[in-house]
Structures are given as structure tokens and as C-alpha cells.
JSON list of C-alpha atoms and ligand atoms in Angstrom, two decimals:
[
{"chain": "A", "resi": 1, "resn": "MET", "atom": "CA", "xyz": [77.55, 84.30, 115.85]},
{"chain": "A", "resi": 2, "resn": "MET", "atom": "CA", "xyz": [77.12, 83.65, 119.67]},
{"chain": "A", "resi": 3, "resn": "LYS", "atom": "CA", "xyz": [74.04, 84.40, 121.67]},
{"chain": "A", "resi": 4, "resn": "GLN", "atom": "CA", "xyz": [73.07, 84.60, 125.30]},
{"chain": "A", "resi": 5, "resn": "GLU", "atom": "CA", "xyz": [69.97, 86.01, 126.78]},
{"chain": "A", "resi": 6, "resn": "GLU", "atom": "CA", "xyz": [69.46, 89.19, 125.28]},
{"chain": "A", "resi": 7, "resn": "LEU", "atom": "CA", "xyz": [73.16, 89.92, 123.90]},
{"chain": "A", "resi": 8, "resn": "ILE", "atom": "CA", "xyz": [74.46, 88.62, 120.40]},
{"chain": "A", "resi": 9, "resn": "PHE", "atom": "CA", "xyz": [78.21, 88.81, 119.55]},
{"chain": "A", "resi": 10, "resn": "ARG", "atom": "CA", "xyz": [78.59, 88.84, 115.69]},
{"chain": "A", "resi": 11, "resn": "LEU", "atom": "CA", "xyz": [80.44, 90.59, 112.73]},
{"chain": "A", "resi": 12, "resn": "PRO", "atom": "CA", "xyz": [78.84, 94.01, 111.67]},
{"chain": "A", "resi": 13, "resn": "THR", "atom": "CA", "xyz": [76.85, 94.32, 108.48]},
{"chain": "A", "resi": 14, "resn": "ARG", "atom": "CA", "xyz": [75.51, 97.32, 106.61]},
{"chain": "A", "resi": 15, "resn": "GLU", "atom": "CA", "xyz": [72.27, 97.16, 108.43]},
{"chain": "A", "resi": 16, "resn": "ASP", "atom": "CA", "xyz": [73.98, 98.22, 111.46]},
{"chain": "A", "resi": 17, "resn": "ALA", "atom": "CA", "xyz": [75.27, 101.43, 110.10]},
{"chain": "A", "resi": 18, "resn": "GLU", "atom": "CA", "xyz": [73.04, 103.71, 111.84]},
{"chain": "A", "resi": 19, "resn": "GLU", "atom": "CA", "xyz": [73.86, 102.14, 115.38]},
{"chain": "A", "resi": 20, "resn": "VAL", "atom": "CA", "xyz": [77.34, 102.34, 114.50]},
{"chain": "A", "resi": 21, "resn": "SER", "atom": "CA", "xyz": [77.04, 106.10, 114.17]},
{"chain": "A", "resi": 22, "resn": "ALA", "atom": "CA", "xyz": [75.08, 106.26, 117.33]},
{"chain": "A", "resi": 23, "resn": "TYR", "atom": "CA", "xyz": [77.81, 104.26, 119.09]},
{"chain": "A", "resi": 24, "resn": "ARG", "atom": "CA", "xyz": [80.54, 106.63, 117.88]},
{"chain": "A", "resi": 25, "resn": "LYS", "atom": "CA", "xyz": [78.61, 109.89, 118.85]},
{"chain": "A", "resi": 26, "resn": "GLU", "atom": "CA", "xyz": [78.12, 108.62, 122.32]},
{"chain": "A", "resi": 27, "resn": "PHE", "atom": "CA", "xyz": [81.79, 108.02, 122.81]},
{"chain": "A", "resi": 28, "resn": "LEU", "atom": "CA", "xyz": [82.88, 111.46, 121.26]},
{"chain": "A", "resi": 29, "resn": "ASN", "atom": "CA", "xyz": [80.12, 113.20, 123.42]},
{"chain": "A", "resi": 30, "resn": "ALA", "atom": "CA", "xyz": [81.37, 111.42, 126.59]},
{"chain": "A", "resi": 31, "resn": "ASP", "atom": "CA", "xyz": [84.95, 111.77, 125.72]},
{"chain": "A", "resi": 32, "resn": "SER", "atom": "CA", "xyz": [85.64, 108.09, 126.25]},
{"chain": "A", "resi": 33, "resn": "SER", "atom": "CA", "xyz": [88.23, 105.86, 124.96]},
{"chain": "A", "resi": 34, "resn": "MET", "atom": "CA", "xyz": [86.81, 103.91, 121.84]},
{"chain": "A", "resi": 35, "resn": "ASP", "atom": "CA", "xyz": [88.92, 100.71, 122.30]},
{"chain": "A", "resi": 36, "resn": "GLY", "atom": "CA", "xyz": [88.14, 97.81, 120.20]},
{"chain": "A", "resi": 37, "resn": "ALA", "atom": "CA", "xyz": [86.31, 99.56, 117.45]},
{"chain": "A", "resi": 38, "resn": "GLY", "atom": "CA", "xyz": [89.38, 99.90, 115.10]},
{"chain": "A", "resi": 39, "resn": "PRO", "atom": "CA", "xyz": [89.29, 103.16, 113.32]},
{"chain": "A", "resi": 40, "resn": "LEU", "atom": "CA", "xyz": [85.92, 104.38, 114.18]},
{"chain": "A", "resi": 41, "resn": "ARG", "atom": "CA", "xyz": [87.10, 107.62, 115.82]},
{"chain": "A", "resi": 42, "resn": "ARG", "atom": "CA", "xyz": [88.25, 108.72, 112.45]},
{"chain": "A", "resi": 43, "resn": "PHE", "atom": "CA", "xyz": [85.41, 107.37, 110.32]},
{"chain": "A", "resi": 44, "resn": "ALA", "atom": "CA", "xyz": [82.32, 109.76, 110.50]},
{"chain": "A", "resi": 45, "resn": "ASP", "atom": "CA", "xyz": [80.74, 107.66, 107.74]},
{"chain": "A", "resi": 46, "resn": "PRO", "atom": "CA", "xyz": [79.83, 104.17, 109.03]},
{"chain": "A", "resi": 47, "resn": "PHE", "atom": "CA", "xyz": [79.97, 102.80, 105.51]},
{"chain": "A", "resi": 48, "resn": "GLU", "atom": "CA", "xyz": [83.68, 103.72, 105.24]},
{"chain": "A", "resi": 49, "resn": "TRP", "atom": "CA", "xyz": [84.49, 102.03, 108.59]},
{"chain": "A", "resi": 50, "resn": "LEU", "atom": "CA", "xyz": [82.56, 99.06, 107.52]},
{"chain": "A", "resi": 51, "resn": "ARG", "atom": "CA", "xyz": [84.62, 98.82, 104.29]},
{"chain": "A", "resi": 52, "resn": "GLU", "atom": "CA", "xyz": [87.91, 99.47, 106.21]},
{"chain": "A", "resi": 53, "resn": "ILE", "atom": "CA", "xyz": [87.08, 96.67, 109.03]},
{"chain": "A", "resi": 54, "resn": "GLU", "atom": "CA", "xyz": [86.31, 94.10, 106.29]},
{"chain": "A", "resi": 55, "resn": "ASN", "atom": "CA", "xyz": [89.83, 95.05, 104.53]},
{"chain": "A", "resi": 56, "resn": "TYR", "atom": "CA", "xyz": [91.37, 94.27, 107.89]},
{"chain": "A", "resi": 57, "resn": "ARG", "atom": "CA", "xyz": [89.31, 91.05, 108.31]},
{"chain": "A", "resi": 58, "resn": "ASN", "atom": "CA", "xyz": [90.48, 89.45, 104.84]},
{"chain": "A", "resi": 59, "resn": "PRO", "atom": "CA", "xyz": [94.09, 88.49, 104.84]},
{"chain": "A", "resi": 60, "resn": "GLU", "atom": "CA", "xyz": [94.36, 89.27, 101.06]},
{"chain": "A", "resi": 61, "resn": "THR", "atom": "CA", "xyz": [93.01, 93.13, 101.62]},
{"chain": "A", "resi": 62, "resn": "VAL", "atom": "CA", "xyz": [94.85, 93.71, 104.97]},
{"chain": "A", "resi": 63, "resn": "PRO", "atom": "CA", "xyz": [96.75, 97.06, 104.25]},
{"chain": "A", "resi": 64, "resn": "ALA", "atom": "CA", "xyz": [100.43, 96.72, 103.88]},
{"chain": "A", "resi": 65, "resn": "GLY", "atom": "CA", "xyz": [102.43, 96.54, 106.98]},
{"chain": "A", "resi": 66, "resn": "LYS", "atom": "CA", "xyz": [99.04, 95.92, 109.07]},
{"chain": "A", "resi": 67, "resn": "VAL", "atom": "CA", "xyz": [97.87, 93.00, 110.81]},
{"chain": "A", "resi": 68, "resn": "GLN", "atom": "CA", "xyz": [94.65, 90.88, 110.09]},
{"chain": "A", "resi": 69, "resn": "ALA", "atom": "CA", "xyz": [92.04, 91.82, 112.62]},
{"chain": "A", "resi": 70, "resn": "SER", "atom": "CA", "xyz": [88.43, 90.88, 113.11]},
{"chain": "A", "resi": 71, "resn": "GLN", "atom": "CA", "xyz": [85.86, 93.47, 114.44]},
{"chain": "A", "resi": 72, "resn": "PHE", "atom": "CA", "xyz": [82.92, 92.07, 116.40]},
{"chain": "A", "resi": 73, "resn": "ILE", "atom": "CA", "xyz": [80.08, 93.98, 117.95]},
{"chain": "A", "resi": 74, "resn": "CYS", "atom": "CA", "xyz": [77.64, 93.17, 120.84]},
{"chain": "A", "resi": 75, "resn": "VAL", "atom": "CA", "xyz": [73.95, 93.79, 120.03]},
{"chain": "A", "resi": 76, "resn": "ARG", "atom": "CA", "xyz": [71.15, 93.73, 122.36]},
{"chain": "A", "resi": 77, "resn": "GLU", "atom": "CA", "xyz": [68.32, 91.56, 120.98]},
{"chain": "A", "resi": 78, "resn": "ARG", "atom": "CA", "xyz": [65.51, 93.42, 122.27]},
{"chain": "A", "resi": 79, "resn": "ASP", "atom": "CA", "xyz": [66.21, 96.91, 121.02]},
{"chain": "A", "resi": 80, "resn": "ASN", "atom": "CA", "xyz": [68.98, 96.08, 118.44]},
{"chain": "A", "resi": 81, "resn": "ARG", "atom": "CA", "xyz": [71.35, 98.45, 120.18]},
{"chain": "A", "resi": 82, "resn": "ILE", "atom": "CA", "xyz": [75.26, 97.97, 119.84]},
{"chain": "A", "resi": 83, "resn": "VAL", "atom": "CA", "xyz": [76.07, 97.90, 123.47]},
{"chain": "A", "resi": 84, "resn": "GLY", "atom": "CA", "xyz": [79.90, 96.97, 122.76]},
{"chain": "A", "resi": 85, "resn": "MET", "atom": "CA", "xyz": [82.54, 96.37, 120.42]},
{"chain": "A", "resi": 86, "resn": "LEU", "atom": "CA", "xyz": [85.47, 94.06, 120.40]},
{"chain": "A", "resi": 87, "resn": "GLN", "atom": "CA", "xyz": [88.61, 93.64, 118.00]},
{"chain": "A", "resi": 88, "resn": "VAL", "atom": "CA", "xyz": [90.78, 90.79, 117.66]},
{"chain": "A", "resi": 89, "resn": "ARG", "atom": "CA", "xyz": [94.29, 91.11, 116.25]},
{"chain": "A", "resi": 90, "resn": "HIS", "atom": "CA", "xyz": [95.21, 87.51, 114.73]},
{"chain": "A", "resi": 91, "resn": "TYR", "atom": "CA", "xyz": [98.93, 87.87, 115.35]},
{"chain": "A", "resi": 92, "resn": "PHE", "atom": "CA", "xyz": [101.53, 90.70, 116.40]},
{"chain": "A", "resi": 93, "resn": "ASN", "atom": "CA", "xyz": [103.43, 93.22, 115.09]},
{"chain": "A", "resi": 94, "resn": "ASP", "atom": "CA", "xyz": [106.07, 95.03, 117.40]},
{"chain": "A", "resi": 95, "resn": "TYR", "atom": "CA", "xyz": [103.48, 97.36, 118.86]},
{"chain": "A", "resi": 96, "resn": "LEU", "atom": "CA", "xyz": [100.79, 94.81, 119.54]},
{"chain": "A", "resi": 97, "resn": "GLU", "atom": "CA", "xyz": [103.47, 92.55, 121.13]},
{"chain": "A", "resi": 98, "resn": "LYS", "atom": "CA", "xyz": [104.85, 94.99, 123.55]},
{"chain": "A", "resi": 99, "resn": "TYR", "atom": "CA", "xyz": [101.72, 97.14, 124.19]},
{"chain": "A", "resi": 100, "resn": "ALA", "atom": "CA", "xyz": [98.16, 96.60, 122.63]},
{"chain": "A", "resi": 101, "resn": "GLY", "atom": "CA", "xyz": [98.00, 92.79, 122.80]},
{"chain": "A", "resi": 102, "resn": "HIS", "atom": "CA", "xyz": [95.54, 90.65, 120.91]},
{"chain": "A", "resi": 103, "resn": "ILE", "atom": "CA", "xyz": [92.06, 92.03, 121.79]},
{"chain": "A", "resi": 104, "resn": "GLY", "atom": "CA", "xyz": [90.64, 95.65, 122.56]},
{"chain": "A", "resi": 105, "resn": "TYR", "atom": "CA", "xyz": [87.10, 96.28, 123.61]},
{"chain": "A", "resi": 106, "resn": "SER", "atom": "CA", "xyz": [84.76, 99.06, 124.93]},
{"chain": "A", "resi": 107, "resn": "VAL", "atom": "CA", "xyz": [81.31, 99.18, 126.21]},
{"chain": "A", "resi": 108, "resn": "ARG", "atom": "CA", "xyz": [79.21, 102.29, 125.31]},
{"chain": "A", "resi": 109, "resn": "PRO", "atom": "CA", "xyz": [78.88, 104.76, 128.41]},
{"chain": "A", "resi": 110, "resn": "SER", "atom": "CA", "xyz": [75.18, 104.35, 128.82]},
{"chain": "A", "resi": 111, "resn": "GLU", "atom": "CA", "xyz": [75.43, 100.60, 129.18]},
{"chain": "A", "resi": 112, "resn": "ARG", "atom": "CA", "xyz": [78.33, 100.13, 131.54]},
{"chain": "A", "resi": 113, "resn": "ARG", "atom": "CA", "xyz": [78.31, 98.22, 134.71]},
{"chain": "A", "resi": 114, "resn": "LYS", "atom": "CA", "xyz": [75.79, 95.44, 133.44]},
{"chain": "A", "resi": 115, "resn": "GLY", "atom": "CA", "xyz": [78.45, 92.82, 132.95]},
{"chain": "A", "resi": 116, "resn": "TYR", "atom": "CA", "xyz": [78.40, 93.37, 129.09]},
{"chain": "A", "resi": 117, "resn": "ALA", "atom": "CA", "xyz": [82.17, 93.60, 128.83]},
{"chain": "A", "resi": 118, "resn": "LYS", "atom": "CA", "xyz": [82.71, 90.39, 130.78]},
{"chain": "A", "resi": 119, "resn": "TRP", "atom": "CA", "xyz": [80.36, 88.45, 128.59]},
{"chain": "A", "resi": 120, "resn": "MET", "atom": "CA", "xyz": [81.78, 89.94, 125.43]},
{"chain": "A", "resi": 121, "resn": "LEU", "atom": "CA", "xyz": [85.32, 89.46, 126.23]},
{"chain": "A", "resi": 122, "resn": "ARG", "atom": "CA", "xyz": [84.39, 85.84, 126.84]},
{"chain": "A", "resi": 123, "resn": "GLN", "atom": "CA", "xyz": [83.11, 85.61, 123.38]},
{"chain": "A", "resi": 124, "resn": "GLY", "atom": "CA", "xyz": [86.11, 87.22, 121.92]},
{"chain": "A", "resi": 125, "resn": "LEU", "atom": "CA", "xyz": [88.43, 84.43, 123.70]},
{"chain": "A", "resi": 126, "resn": "ASP", "atom": "CA", "xyz": [86.33, 81.70, 122.09]},
{"chain": "A", "resi": 127, "resn": "PHE", "atom": "CA", "xyz": [86.91, 83.34, 118.60]},
{"chain": "A", "resi": 128, "resn": "CYS", "atom": "CA", "xyz": [90.84, 83.40, 119.40]},
{"chain": "A", "resi": 129, "resn": "ARG", "atom": "CA", "xyz": [90.49, 79.86, 120.25]},
{"chain": "A", "resi": 130, "resn": "SER", "atom": "CA", "xyz": [88.77, 78.78, 117.10]},
{"chain": "A", "resi": 131, "resn": "ILE", "atom": "CA", "xyz": [91.50, 80.56, 115.10]},
{"chain": "A", "resi": 132, "resn": "GLY", "atom": "CA", "xyz": [94.33, 78.65, 116.93]},
{"chain": "A", "resi": 133, "resn": "LEU", "atom": "CA", "xyz": [95.52, 81.13, 119.62]},
{"chain": "A", "resi": 134, "resn": "ALA", "atom": "CA", "xyz": [96.77, 79.09, 122.45]},
{"chain": "A", "resi": 135, "resn": "ARG", "atom": "CA", "xyz": [97.11, 82.27, 124.76]},
{"chain": "A", "resi": 136, "resn": "VAL", "atom": "CA", "xyz": [96.22, 85.79, 124.36]},
{"chain": "A", "resi": 137, "resn": "LEU", "atom": "CA", "xyz": [97.52, 89.09, 125.49]},
{"chain": "A", "resi": 138, "resn": "ILE", "atom": "CA", "xyz": [95.38, 91.76, 126.68]},
{"chain": "A", "resi": 139, "resn": "SER", "atom": "CA", "xyz": [96.84, 95.17, 128.16]},
{"chain": "A", "resi": 140, "resn": "CYS", "atom": "CA", "xyz": [95.00, 97.74, 130.14]},
{"chain": "A", "resi": 141, "resn": "GLU", "atom": "CA", "xyz": [96.03, 101.20, 131.59]},
{"chain": "A", "resi": 142, "resn": "VAL", "atom": "CA", "xyz": [97.15, 100.64, 135.36]},
{"chain": "A", "resi": 143, "resn": "ASN", "atom": "CA", "xyz": [94.48, 102.65, 136.72]},
{"chain": "A", "resi": 144, "resn": "ASN", "atom": "CA", "xyz": [91.46, 101.24, 134.60]},
{"chain": "A", "resi": 145, "resn": "GLU", "atom": "CA", "xyz": [89.95, 99.23, 137.14]},
{"chain": "A", "resi": 146, "resn": "ALA", "atom": "CA", "xyz": [86.97, 98.33, 134.92]},
{"chain": "A", "resi": 147, "resn": "SER", "atom": "CA", "xyz": [89.08, 96.78, 132.37]},
{"chain": "A", "resi": 148, "resn": "ARG", "atom": "CA", "xyz": [91.29, 95.16, 134.85]},
{"chain": "A", "resi": 149, "resn": "ARG", "atom": "CA", "xyz": [88.47, 93.31, 136.44]},
{"chain": "A", "resi": 150, "resn": "THR", "atom": "CA", "xyz": [87.12, 92.26, 133.12]},
{"chain": "A", "resi": 151, "resn": "ILE", "atom": "CA", "xyz": [90.40, 90.74, 132.12]},
{"chain": "A", "resi": 152, "resn": "LEU", "atom": "CA", "xyz": [90.70, 89.03, 135.43]},
{"chain": "A", "resi": 153, "resn": "ALA", "atom": "CA", "xyz": [87.12, 87.57, 135.47]},
{"chain": "A", "resi": 154, "resn": "ASN", "atom": "CA", "xyz": [88.11, 85.90, 132.14]},
{"chain": "A", "resi": 155, "resn": "GLY", "atom": "CA", "xyz": [91.30, 84.22, 133.70]},
{"chain": "A", "resi": 156, "resn": "GLY", "atom": "CA", "xyz": [93.91, 86.90, 133.10]},
{"chain": "A", "resi": 157, "resn": "VAL", "atom": "CA", "xyz": [97.13, 86.48, 134.86]},
{"chain": "A", "resi": 158, "resn": "TYR", "atom": "CA", "xyz": [99.37, 89.61, 135.29]},
{"chain": "A", "resi": 159, "resn": "GLU", "atom": "CA", "xyz": [102.59, 89.62, 133.60]},
{"chain": "A", "resi": 160, "resn": "SER", "atom": "CA", "xyz": [104.23, 92.93, 133.89]},
{"chain": "A", "resi": 161, "resn": "THR", "atom": "CA", "xyz": [103.73, 96.41, 133.59]},
{"chain": "A", "resi": 162, "resn": "VAL", "atom": "CA", "xyz": [105.23, 98.73, 130.36]},
{"chain": "A", "resi": 163, "resn": "TYR", "atom": "CA", "xyz": [105.56, 102.25, 129.79]},
{"chain": "A", "resi": 164, "resn": "GLU", "atom": "CA", "xyz": [104.03, 103.18, 126.43]},
{"chain": "A", "resi": 165, "resn": "PRO", "atom": "CA", "xyz": [105.83, 106.17, 125.04]},
{"chain": "A", "resi": 166, "resn": "GLU", "atom": "CA", "xyz": [103.31, 107.29, 122.47]},
{"chain": "A", "resi": 167, "resn": "GLU", "atom": "CA", "xyz": [100.39, 107.71, 124.96]},
{"chain": "A", "resi": 168, "resn": "GLN", "atom": "CA", "xyz": [102.79, 108.12, 127.73]},
{"chain": "A", "resi": 169, "resn": "ILE", "atom": "CA", "xyz": [100.86, 105.76, 129.79]},
{"chain": "A", "resi": 170, "resn": "ASP", "atom": "CA", "xyz": [101.63, 102.77, 132.03]},
{"chain": "A", "resi": 171, "resn": "LEU", "atom": "CA", "xyz": [100.14, 99.58, 130.71]},
{"chain": "A", "resi": 172, "resn": "GLN", "atom": "CA", "xyz": [99.55, 96.37, 132.55]},
{"chain": "A", "resi": 173, "resn": "ARG", "atom": "CA", "xyz": [99.93, 93.40, 130.42]},
{"chain": "A", "resi": 174, "resn": "TYR", "atom": "CA", "xyz": [97.81, 90.21, 131.10]},
{"chain": "A", "resi": 175, "resn": "TRP", "atom": "CA", "xyz": [97.97, 86.73, 129.55]},
{"chain": "A", "resi": 176, "resn": "ILE", "atom": "CA", "xyz": [94.90, 84.40, 129.19]},
{"chain": "A", "resi": 177, "resn": "ASP", "atom": "CA", "xyz": [95.37, 80.70, 128.65]},
{"chain": "A", "resi": 178, "resn": "LEU", "atom": "CA", "xyz": [93.10, 79.09, 126.09]},
{"chain": "A", "resi": 179, "resn": "SER", "atom": "CA", "xyz": [94.13, 75.78, 126.66]},
{"chain": "A", "resi": 180, "resn": "THR", "atom": "CA", "xyz": [91.84, 75.43, 129.85]},
{"chain": "A", "resi": 181, "resn": "PRO", "atom": "CA", "xyz": [88.02, 76.07, 129.70]},
{"chain": "A", "resi": 182, "resn": "ALA", "atom": "CA", "xyz": [87.13, 79.59, 130.21]},
{"chain": "A", "resi": 183, "resn": "ALA", "atom": "CA", "xyz": [86.46, 80.62, 133.91]},
{"chain": "A", "resi": 184, "resn": "GLU", "atom": "CA", "xyz": [82.64, 80.33, 134.95]},
{"chain": "A", "resi": 185, "resn": "GLU", "atom": "CA", "xyz": [81.13, 83.88, 135.16]},
{"chain": "A", "resi": 186, "resn": "LYS", "atom": "CA", "xyz": [78.09, 85.59, 135.48]},
{"chain": "A", "resi": 187, "resn": "ARG", "atom": "CA", "xyz": [76.61, 88.77, 134.26]},
{"chain": "A", "resi": 188, "resn": "SER", "atom": "CA", "xyz": [75.66, 91.02, 137.33]},
{"chain": "B", "resi": 1, "resn": "COA", "atom": "C1", "xyz": [86.43, 98.57, 130.32]},
{"chain": "B", "resi": 1, "resn": "COA", "atom": "C2", "xyz": [84.81, 98.51, 129.93]},
{"chain": "B", "resi": 1, "resn": "COA", "atom": "C3", "xyz": [84.75, 97.94, 128.77]},
{"chain": "B", "resi": 1, "resn": "COA", "atom": "C4", "xyz": [83.88, 97.84, 131.20]},
{"chain": "B", "resi": 1, "resn": "COA", "atom": "O1", "xyz": [82.82, 97.66, 130.33]},
{"chain": "B", "resi": 1, "resn": "COA", "atom": "P1", "xyz": [81.54, 97.31, 131.59]},
{"chain": "B", "resi": 1, "resn": "COA", "atom": "O2", "xyz": [80.44, 96.42, 130.64]},
{"chain": "B", "resi": 1, "resn": "COA", "atom": "O3", "xyz": [81.11, 98.38, 132.19]},
{"chain": "B", "resi": 1, "resn": "COA", "atom": "O4", "xyz": [82.21, 96.04, 132.53]},
{"chain": "B", "resi": 1, "resn": "COA", "atom": "P2", "xyz": [81.23, 94.90, 133.43]},
{"chain": "B", "resi": 1, "resn": "COA", "atom": "O5", "xyz": [80.07, 95.36, 133.71]},
{"chain": "B", "resi": 1, "resn": "COA", "atom": "O6", "xyz": [81.27, 93.70, 132.45]},
{"chain": "B", "resi": 1, "resn": "COA", "atom": "O7", "xyz": [82.31, 94.79, 134.54]},
{"chain": "B", "resi": 1, "resn": "COA", "atom": "C5", "xyz": [83.53, 94.29, 134.39]},
{"chain": "B", "resi": 1, "resn": "COA", "atom": "C6", "xyz": [84.11, 94.33, 135.79]},
{"chain": "B", "resi": 1, "resn": "COA", "atom": "O8", "xyz": [84.45, 95.85, 136.04]},
{"chain": "B", "resi": 1, "resn": "COA", "atom": "C7", "xyz": [84.05, 96.39, 137.40]},
{"chain": "B", "resi": 1, "resn": "COA", "atom": "N1", "xyz": [83.63, 97.57, 137.10]},
{"chain": "B", "resi": 1, "resn": "COA", "atom": "C8", "xyz": [82.94, 98.12, 135.81]},
{"chain": "B", "resi": 1, "resn": "COA", "atom": "N2", "xyz": [82.98, 99.49, 135.75]},
{"chain": "B", "resi": 1, "resn": "COA", "atom": "C9", "xyz": [83.90, 99.87, 137.00]},
{"chain": "B", "resi": 1, "resn": "COA", "atom": "C10", "xyz": [84.30, 101.00, 137.60]},
{"chain": "B", "resi": 1, "resn": "COA", "atom": "N3", "xyz": [83.93, 101.99, 136.84]},
{"chain": "B", "resi": 1, "resn": "COA", "atom": "N4", "xyz": [84.99, 100.74, 138.56]},
{"chain": "B", "resi": 1, "resn": "COA", "atom": "C11", "xyz": [85.60, 99.82, 139.20]},
{"chain": "B", "resi": 1, "resn": "COA", "atom": "N5", "xyz": [84.96, 98.59, 138.64]},
{"chain": "B", "resi": 1, "resn": "COA", "atom": "C12", "xyz": [84.18, 98.66, 137.64]},
{"chain": "B", "resi": 1, "resn": "COA", "atom": "C13", "xyz": [82.62, 95.38, 137.51]},
{"chain": "B", "resi": 1, "resn": "COA", "atom": "O9", "xyz": [82.07, 95.31, 138.67]},
{"chain": "B", "resi": 1, "resn": "COA", "atom": "C14", "xyz": [83.21, 94.06, 136.99]},
{"chain": "B", "resi": 1, "resn": "COA", "atom": "O10", "xyz": [84.18, 93.49, 138.16]},
{"chain": "B", "resi": 1, "resn": "COA", "atom": "P3", "xyz": [83.71, 92.38, 138.98]},
{"chain": "B", "resi": 1, "resn": "COA", "atom": "O11", "xyz": [83.33, 91.24, 138.21]},
{"chain": "B", "resi": 1, "resn": "COA", "atom": "O12", "xyz": [84.85, 92.06, 139.89]},
{"chain": "B", "resi": 1, "resn": "COA", "atom": "O13", "xyz": [82.54, 92.88, 139.85]},
{"chain": "B", "resi": 1, "resn": "COA", "atom": "C15", "xyz": [84.08, 99.88, 129.82]},
{"chain": "B", "resi": 1, "resn": "COA", "atom": "O14", "xyz": [84.28, 100.79, 131.15]},
{"chain": "B", "resi": 1, "resn": "COA", "atom": "C16", "xyz": [84.80, 100.76, 128.73]},
{"chain": "B", "resi": 1, "resn": "COA", "atom": "O15", "xyz": [84.40, 100.69, 127.66]},
{"chain": "B", "resi": 1, "resn": "COA", "atom": "N6", "xyz": [85.69, 101.74, 129.06]},
{"chain": "B", "resi": 1, "resn": "COA", "atom": "C17", "xyz": [86.53, 102.54, 128.02]},
{"chain": "B", "resi": 1, "resn": "COA", "atom": "C18", "xyz": [87.16, 101.65, 127.10]},
{"chain": "B", "resi": 1, "resn": "COA", "atom": "C19", "xyz": [88.14, 100.71, 127.89]},
{"chain": "B", "resi": 1, "resn": "COA", "atom": "O16", "xyz": [88.80, 101.21, 128.76]},
{"chain": "B", "resi": 1, "resn": "COA", "atom": "N7", "xyz": [88.57, 99.57, 127.13]},
{"chain": "B", "resi": 1, "resn": "COA", "atom": "C20", "xyz": [89.48, 98.63, 127.70]},
{"chain": "B", "resi": 1, "resn": "COA", "atom": "C21", "xyz": [90.61, 98.81, 127.15]},
{"chain": "B", "resi": 1, "resn": "COA", "atom": "S1", "xyz": [91.85, 97.79, 127.70]}
]
């Protein structure tokens, strides 16, 4: 668990179920992309989602052909509100290597532009370091200025742009080197 000012970065538990539902609803209502939340869009029942992400976290229960992944939530301490989610994929399959990268994340629409994504990604990178990753790939849609700036603020270096045929979008690929200390950044 990491903590700074009012934010906590940690694994979700059953006690978070209600907040997980609220998080999901807000994204559905806003028609916003629920990145970094694993299969949350498909799971109306938060307990099912919790079971599913636990299966992905444990190497012994990762579904066949899938990649081990750790799901984190970012909780604001004063009101226990989940303000963001971030998922780390521990290694690559073909799709992750080409397109989706190691990390996905989102901040709930009503809590954006407060510096939460920048802080949350930094915690995600610390976790990546702790599992032995030397560098991390993160990709974002070409016109996703908020995500691009989040990546750049955390030391991302642009590599290339690729066309993702399933979603039919252009994705920019950025690498973050974890062998050097994380870039200093402040929450605005
Ligand atoms: C991308 C996302 C996570 C950013 O969350 P956030 O908490 O609002 O971001 P922050 O407040 O930490 O801001 C990060 C940077 O983006 C900039 N930014 C934030 N929203 C922006 C916007 N709508 N337009 C332009 N820049 C924006 C901030 O100014 C900051 O840049 P700076 O440090 O250069 O000033 C959020 O918009 C989101 O959840 N989007 C939908 C899901 C998504 O796109 N995930 C990323 C997939 S790769």
C-alpha cells in the first residue's frame, strides 16, 4: 500500500464493492473509456469482478492463454472514494507487446484534472519495479492528450505509432525506463 496526502494506492477488497459499482456506473453514464479496470465493464456484480481480478493476480489461477495482471485502486482517504484504477500486466502476449503495453489506467470523470493520474501512474511504476521490470511500455491513442501528458510526466519516451486494427485506432507507444529514479512531479 502506498500513500500520499489524501490518496492511497492499493489492491481492492470486498469492502470496496459498493465503490467499485459506483466507479463503474460513472464511466457507463459518461460513456468514458474504462481503461485499467480489467473486465469491469462486463461485470455488473463487483464481487464477480473481484474474483476475476484475483484469478488474474495469482499465477496459478490466471485463465489459460491470459497474462498475469495486478489490479490496483486509488482511494481518497477522506471520503473513501475510488478516484482511479490502474492495471499492471506482468509480461507480454502478442497483443500487449504490440498495442496495449504493461499498464492501463483511468480516473473517474468527476475527479479528473487534479493530478491523480500522474500520481497513480507513479505508484504503478514502483510496483513494476518491485516485480523486476526494467522498462515499461504504455500506449495511448494519438489524440488522448491527458494520457500522453500523464505518461510524459512520468518519464515516458516516445517510440512509435502503430495502427490497432480491432479498435481501428492509432496508438502511440511510450517506454519508461525504470532503472533511473522516477521523475519528480507535483500534483496540481
Ligand atoms: C487519462 C486520464 C487517466 C487522466 O487523468 P487525470 O487525473 O485527469 O490526469 P492528471 O490530472 O494527472 O493530469 C495529467 C496531465 O494531463 C493533462 N490533462 C488532463 N486532462 C486533460 C485534458 N482533458 N486535456 C488536455 N490535457 C489534460 C494535465 O494537465 C496533466 O498534464 P501536465 O502535467 O502537463 O499539466 C483520464 O482522463 C481518463 O481516465 N481518461 C479515460 C481513460 C484513459 O484514456 N486512460 C488512458 C488510457 S492509455
